CSV table of C-alpha atoms in Angstrom, one decimal:
chain,number,residue,atom,x,y,z
A,1,UNK,CA,-34.7,28.8,-23.7
A,2,UNK,CA,-35.8,32.3,-23.0
A,3,UNK,CA,-33.7,32.5,-19.8
A,4,UNK,CA,-30.6,31.2,-21.7
A,5,UNK,CA,-31.1,34.0,-24.3
A,6,UNK,CA,-31.5,36.6,-21.6
A,7,UNK,CA,-28.4,35.4,-19.9
A,8,UNK,CA,-26.4,35.5,-23.1
A,9,UNK,CA,-27.6,39.0,-23.9
A,10,UNK,CA,-26.8,40.3,-20.5
A,11,UNK,CA,-23.3,38.7,-20.5
A,12,UNK,CA,-22.7,40.0,-24.0
A,13,UNK,CA,-23.7,43.5,-23.0
A,14,UNK,CA,-21.5,43.5,-19.9
A,15,UNK,CA,-18.5,42.3,-22.1
A,16,UNK,CA,-19.2,44.9,-24.7
A,17,UNK,CA,-19.5,47.7,-22.1
A,18,UNK,CA,-16.2,46.6,-20.5
A,19,UNK,CA,-14.4,46.8,-23.9
A,20,UNK,CA,-15.8,50.3,-24.5
A,21,UNK,CA,-14.8,51.4,-21.0
A,22,UNK,CA,-11.3,50.0,-21.5
A,23,UNK,CA,-10.9,51.8,-24.8
A,24,UNK,CA,-12.1,55.1,-23.3
A,25,UNK,CA,-9.5,54.6,-20.4
A,26,UNK,CA,-6.7,54.0,-22.9
A,27,UNK,CA,-7.8,57.0,-25.1
A,28,UNK,CA,-7.9,59.2,-22.0
A,29,UNK,CA,-4.3,58.2,-21.1
A,30,UNK,CA,-2.9,59.1,-24.5
A,31,UNK,CA,-5.1,61.8,-25.8
A,32,UNK,CA,-3.1,64.8,-26.5
A,33,UNK,CA,-3.7,68.1,-24.8
A,34,UNK,CA,-3.7,71.6,-26.1
A,35,UNK,CA,-1.1,72.5,-23.5
A,36,UNK,CA,2.3,72.6,-25.1
A,37,UNK,CA,4.2,71.5,-22.0
A,38,UNK,CA,1.9,68.5,-21.5
A,39,UNK,CA,2.5,67.6,-25.2
A,40,UNK,CA,6.3,67.6,-24.6
A,41,UNK,CA,5.8,65.5,-21.4
A,42,UNK,CA,3.6,63.0,-23.4
A,43,UNK,CA,6.3,62.8,-26.1
A,44,UNK,CA,9.1,62.2,-23.4
A,45,UNK,CA,7.0,59.4,-22.0
A,46,UNK,CA,6.1,57.9,-25.4
A,47,UNK,CA,9.8,58.0,-26.4
A,48,UNK,CA,10.6,55.4,-23.7
A,49,UNK,CA,8.1,53.1,-25.2
A,50,UNK,CA,9.2,53.6,-28.9
A,51,UNK,CA,6.2,55.8,-29.4
A,52,UNK,CA,4.0,52.7,-29.5
A,53,UNK,CA,0.9,54.5,-28.2
A,54,UNK,CA,1.2,57.1,-30.9
A,55,UNK,CA,1.6,54.7,-33.9
A,56,UNK,CA,-1.4,54.1,-36.1
A,57,UNK,CA,-1.0,52.8,-39.7
A,58,UNK,CA,2.3,51.1,-40.5
A,59,UNK,CA,4.0,51.9,-43.8
A,60,UNK,CA,6.9,49.4,-44.3
A,61,UNK,CA,10.1,50.3,-46.1
A,62,UNK,CA,13.4,48.7,-47.1
A,63,UNK,CA,15.6,50.5,-44.6
A,64,UNK,CA,13.1,51.8,-42.1
A,65,UNK,CA,9.5,51.5,-41.0
A,66,UNK,CA,7.1,54.4,-40.5
A,67,UNK,CA,3.7,54.8,-39.0
A,68,UNK,CA,1.2,57.6,-39.4
A,69,UNK,CA,0.8,59.2,-35.9
A,70,UNK,CA,-2.5,59.0,-34.2
A,71,UNK,CA,-2.1,62.6,-33.1
A,72,UNK,CA,-0.6,65.7,-34.6
A,73,UNK,CA,1.0,67.0,-31.5
A,74,UNK,CA,3.1,69.6,-33.3
A,75,UNK,CA,2.5,70.9,-36.8
A,76,UNK,CA,1.0,68.5,-39.4
A,77,UNK,CA,1.9,65.2,-41.1
A,78,UNK,CA,3.3,63.6,-37.9
A,79,UNK,CA,4.8,60.2,-38.2
A,80,UNK,CA,6.9,57.7,-36.2
A,81,UNK,CA,10.0,56.3,-37.9
A,82,UNK,CA,12.2,53.4,-36.9
A,83,UNK,CA,15.7,52.4,-38.0
A,84,UNK,CA,16.1,48.9,-36.7
A,85,UNK,CA,14.8,47.9,-33.3
A,86,UNK,CA,16.7,50.5,-31.2
A,87,UNK,CA,15.9,54.0,-32.7
A,88,UNK,CA,12.5,55.5,-33.0
A,89,UNK,CA,11.7,59.1,-33.9
A,90,UNK,CA,8.5,61.1,-33.8
A,91,UNK,CA,8.5,63.7,-36.5
A,92,UNK,CA,6.1,66.5,-37.6
A,93,UNK,CA,6.3,69.1,-40.3
A,94,UNK,CA,4.6,72.3,-41.2
A,95,UNK,CA,4.9,74.3,-44.4
A,96,UNK,CA,5.0,78.1,-44.1
A,97,UNK,CA,3.8,80.5,-46.7
A,98,UNK,CA,6.9,82.6,-46.6
A,99,UNK,CA,10.3,83.0,-44.8
A,100,UNK,CA,9.1,85.4,-42.2
A,101,UNK,CA,6.3,83.2,-41.1
A,102,UNK,CA,8.6,80.2,-41.0
A,103,UNK,CA,11.1,82.0,-38.8
A,104,UNK,CA,8.3,83.0,-36.5
A,105,UNK,CA,7.1,79.4,-36.2
A,106,UNK,CA,10.7,78.2,-35.7
A,107,UNK,CA,11.4,80.8,-33.0
A,108,UNK,CA,8.1,80.0,-31.3
A,109,UNK,CA,8.8,76.2,-31.3
A,110,UNK,CA,12.3,76.9,-29.8
A,111,UNK,CA,10.9,79.2,-27.1
A,112,UNK,CA,8.1,76.9,-26.0
A,113,UNK,CA,10.4,73.9,-25.9
A,114,UNK,CA,12.9,75.7,-23.8
A,115,UNK,CA,10.3,77.0,-21.4
A,116,UNK,CA,8.7,73.6,-21.0
A,117,UNK,CA,11.8,71.5,-20.7
A,118,UNK,CA,13.6,73.7,-18.2
A,119,UNK,CA,17.2,74.4,-17.2
A,120,UNK,CA,18.4,70.8,-17.2
A,121,UNK,CA,18.1,70.7,-21.0
A,122,UNK,CA,20.9,72.1,-23.1
A,123,UNK,CA,20.0,74.2,-26.1
A,124,UNK,CA,22.3,73.9,-29.1
A,125,UNK,CA,21.5,76.0,-32.2
A,126,UNK,CA,23.4,75.6,-35.5
A,127,UNK,CA,23.1,76.3,-39.1
A,128,UNK,CA,22.0,73.2,-41.1
A,129,UNK,CA,24.7,71.5,-43.1
A,130,UNK,CA,23.0,71.0,-46.5
A,131,UNK,CA,21.0,74.2,-46.8
A,132,UNK,CA,20.5,77.7,-45.5
A,133,UNK,CA,18.2,76.6,-42.6
A,134,UNK,CA,18.7,76.4,-38.9
A,135,UNK,CA,18.5,73.6,-36.3
A,136,UNK,CA,17.9,73.8,-32.6
A,137,UNK,CA,18.3,70.8,-30.3
A,138,UNK,CA,17.5,70.3,-26.7
A,139,UNK,CA,19.2,67.4,-24.8
A,140,UNK,CA,19.3,66.5,-21.1
A,141,UNK,CA,22.9,65.4,-20.7
A,142,UNK,CA,22.4,64.8,-17.0
A,143,UNK,CA,20.0,62.0,-17.8
A,144,UNK,CA,21.7,58.8,-16.8
A,145,UNK,CA,19.9,56.6,-19.4
A,146,UNK,CA,21.9,55.2,-22.3
A,147,UNK,CA,19.2,56.4,-24.8
A,148,UNK,CA,19.0,60.2,-24.4
A,149,UNK,CA,15.9,61.8,-25.9
A,150,UNK,CA,16.4,64.9,-27.9
A,151,UNK,CA,13.9,67.5,-29.0
A,152,UNK,CA,14.8,69.4,-32.1
A,153,UNK,CA,13.2,71.9,-34.5
A,154,UNK,CA,14.5,72.7,-38.0
A,155,UNK,CA,13.9,75.6,-40.3
A,156,UNK,CA,14.4,74.3,-43.8
A,157,UNK,CA,14.2,76.2,-47.2
A,158,UNK,CA,12.9,74.1,-50.0
A,159,UNK,CA,13.6,75.5,-53.4
A,160,UNK,CA,11.0,75.1,-56.1
A,161,UNK,CA,11.0,76.0,-59.8
A,162,UNK,CA,9.4,79.3,-59.3
A,163,UNK,CA,9.9,80.1,-55.6
A,164,UNK,CA,11.3,79.0,-52.3
A,165,UNK,CA,9.0,77.7,-49.6
A,166,UNK,CA,9.9,77.1,-46.0
A,167,UNK,CA,9.2,74.1,-43.8
A,168,UNK,CA,9.5,73.6,-40.1
A,169,UNK,CA,10.3,70.1,-38.8
A,170,UNK,CA,9.9,69.0,-35.2
A,171,UNK,CA,11.7,65.8,-34.1
A,172,UNK,CA,11.7,63.8,-30.9
A,173,UNK,CA,14.3,61.0,-30.8
A,174,UNK,CA,17.8,60.0,-30.0
A,175,UNK,CA,20.6,62.3,-31.2
A,176,UNK,CA,23.2,59.5,-31.1
A,177,UNK,CA,23.5,56.4,-33.2
A,178,UNK,CA,21.5,53.4,-31.9
A,179,UNK,CA,23.4,50.8,-29.9
A,180,UNK,CA,23.9,47.4,-31.7
């Protein structure tokens, strides 16, 4: 009986150790880095898998689903949204204390994204339609895939009762409508 117990304990320990090692290997493959270009590369790769490796807690909705993101790769309050089965977006936001700081964050995000993505990515900057903010998008139109990933950053004023605050949003997703 003692040898059976020892055998069971050894087998259980080996099984448990292999699970822990597997979880460490998975975590090492998706753990974010502090390097901005590596973060963008991680997001490009994750986009092709509907950001599955970045999803944590699912929050269902009538029209869309959302998940809290495991990692805050840019800003704060990062989430993954889905509209149907074909379109997923990774989104983060950051609230700035004033307009000057918000513009500095926005310009910084634009500059880093442009430097990391390189010359094949087209930069388009426009005023936002529904407010006084700005939007910058980066898309690689040379990419032959039907689902083109776009990186965009938005500078958004949010009017309050006593003051206006500014938010910066960072999105990674498809700029076009999903295919049906």
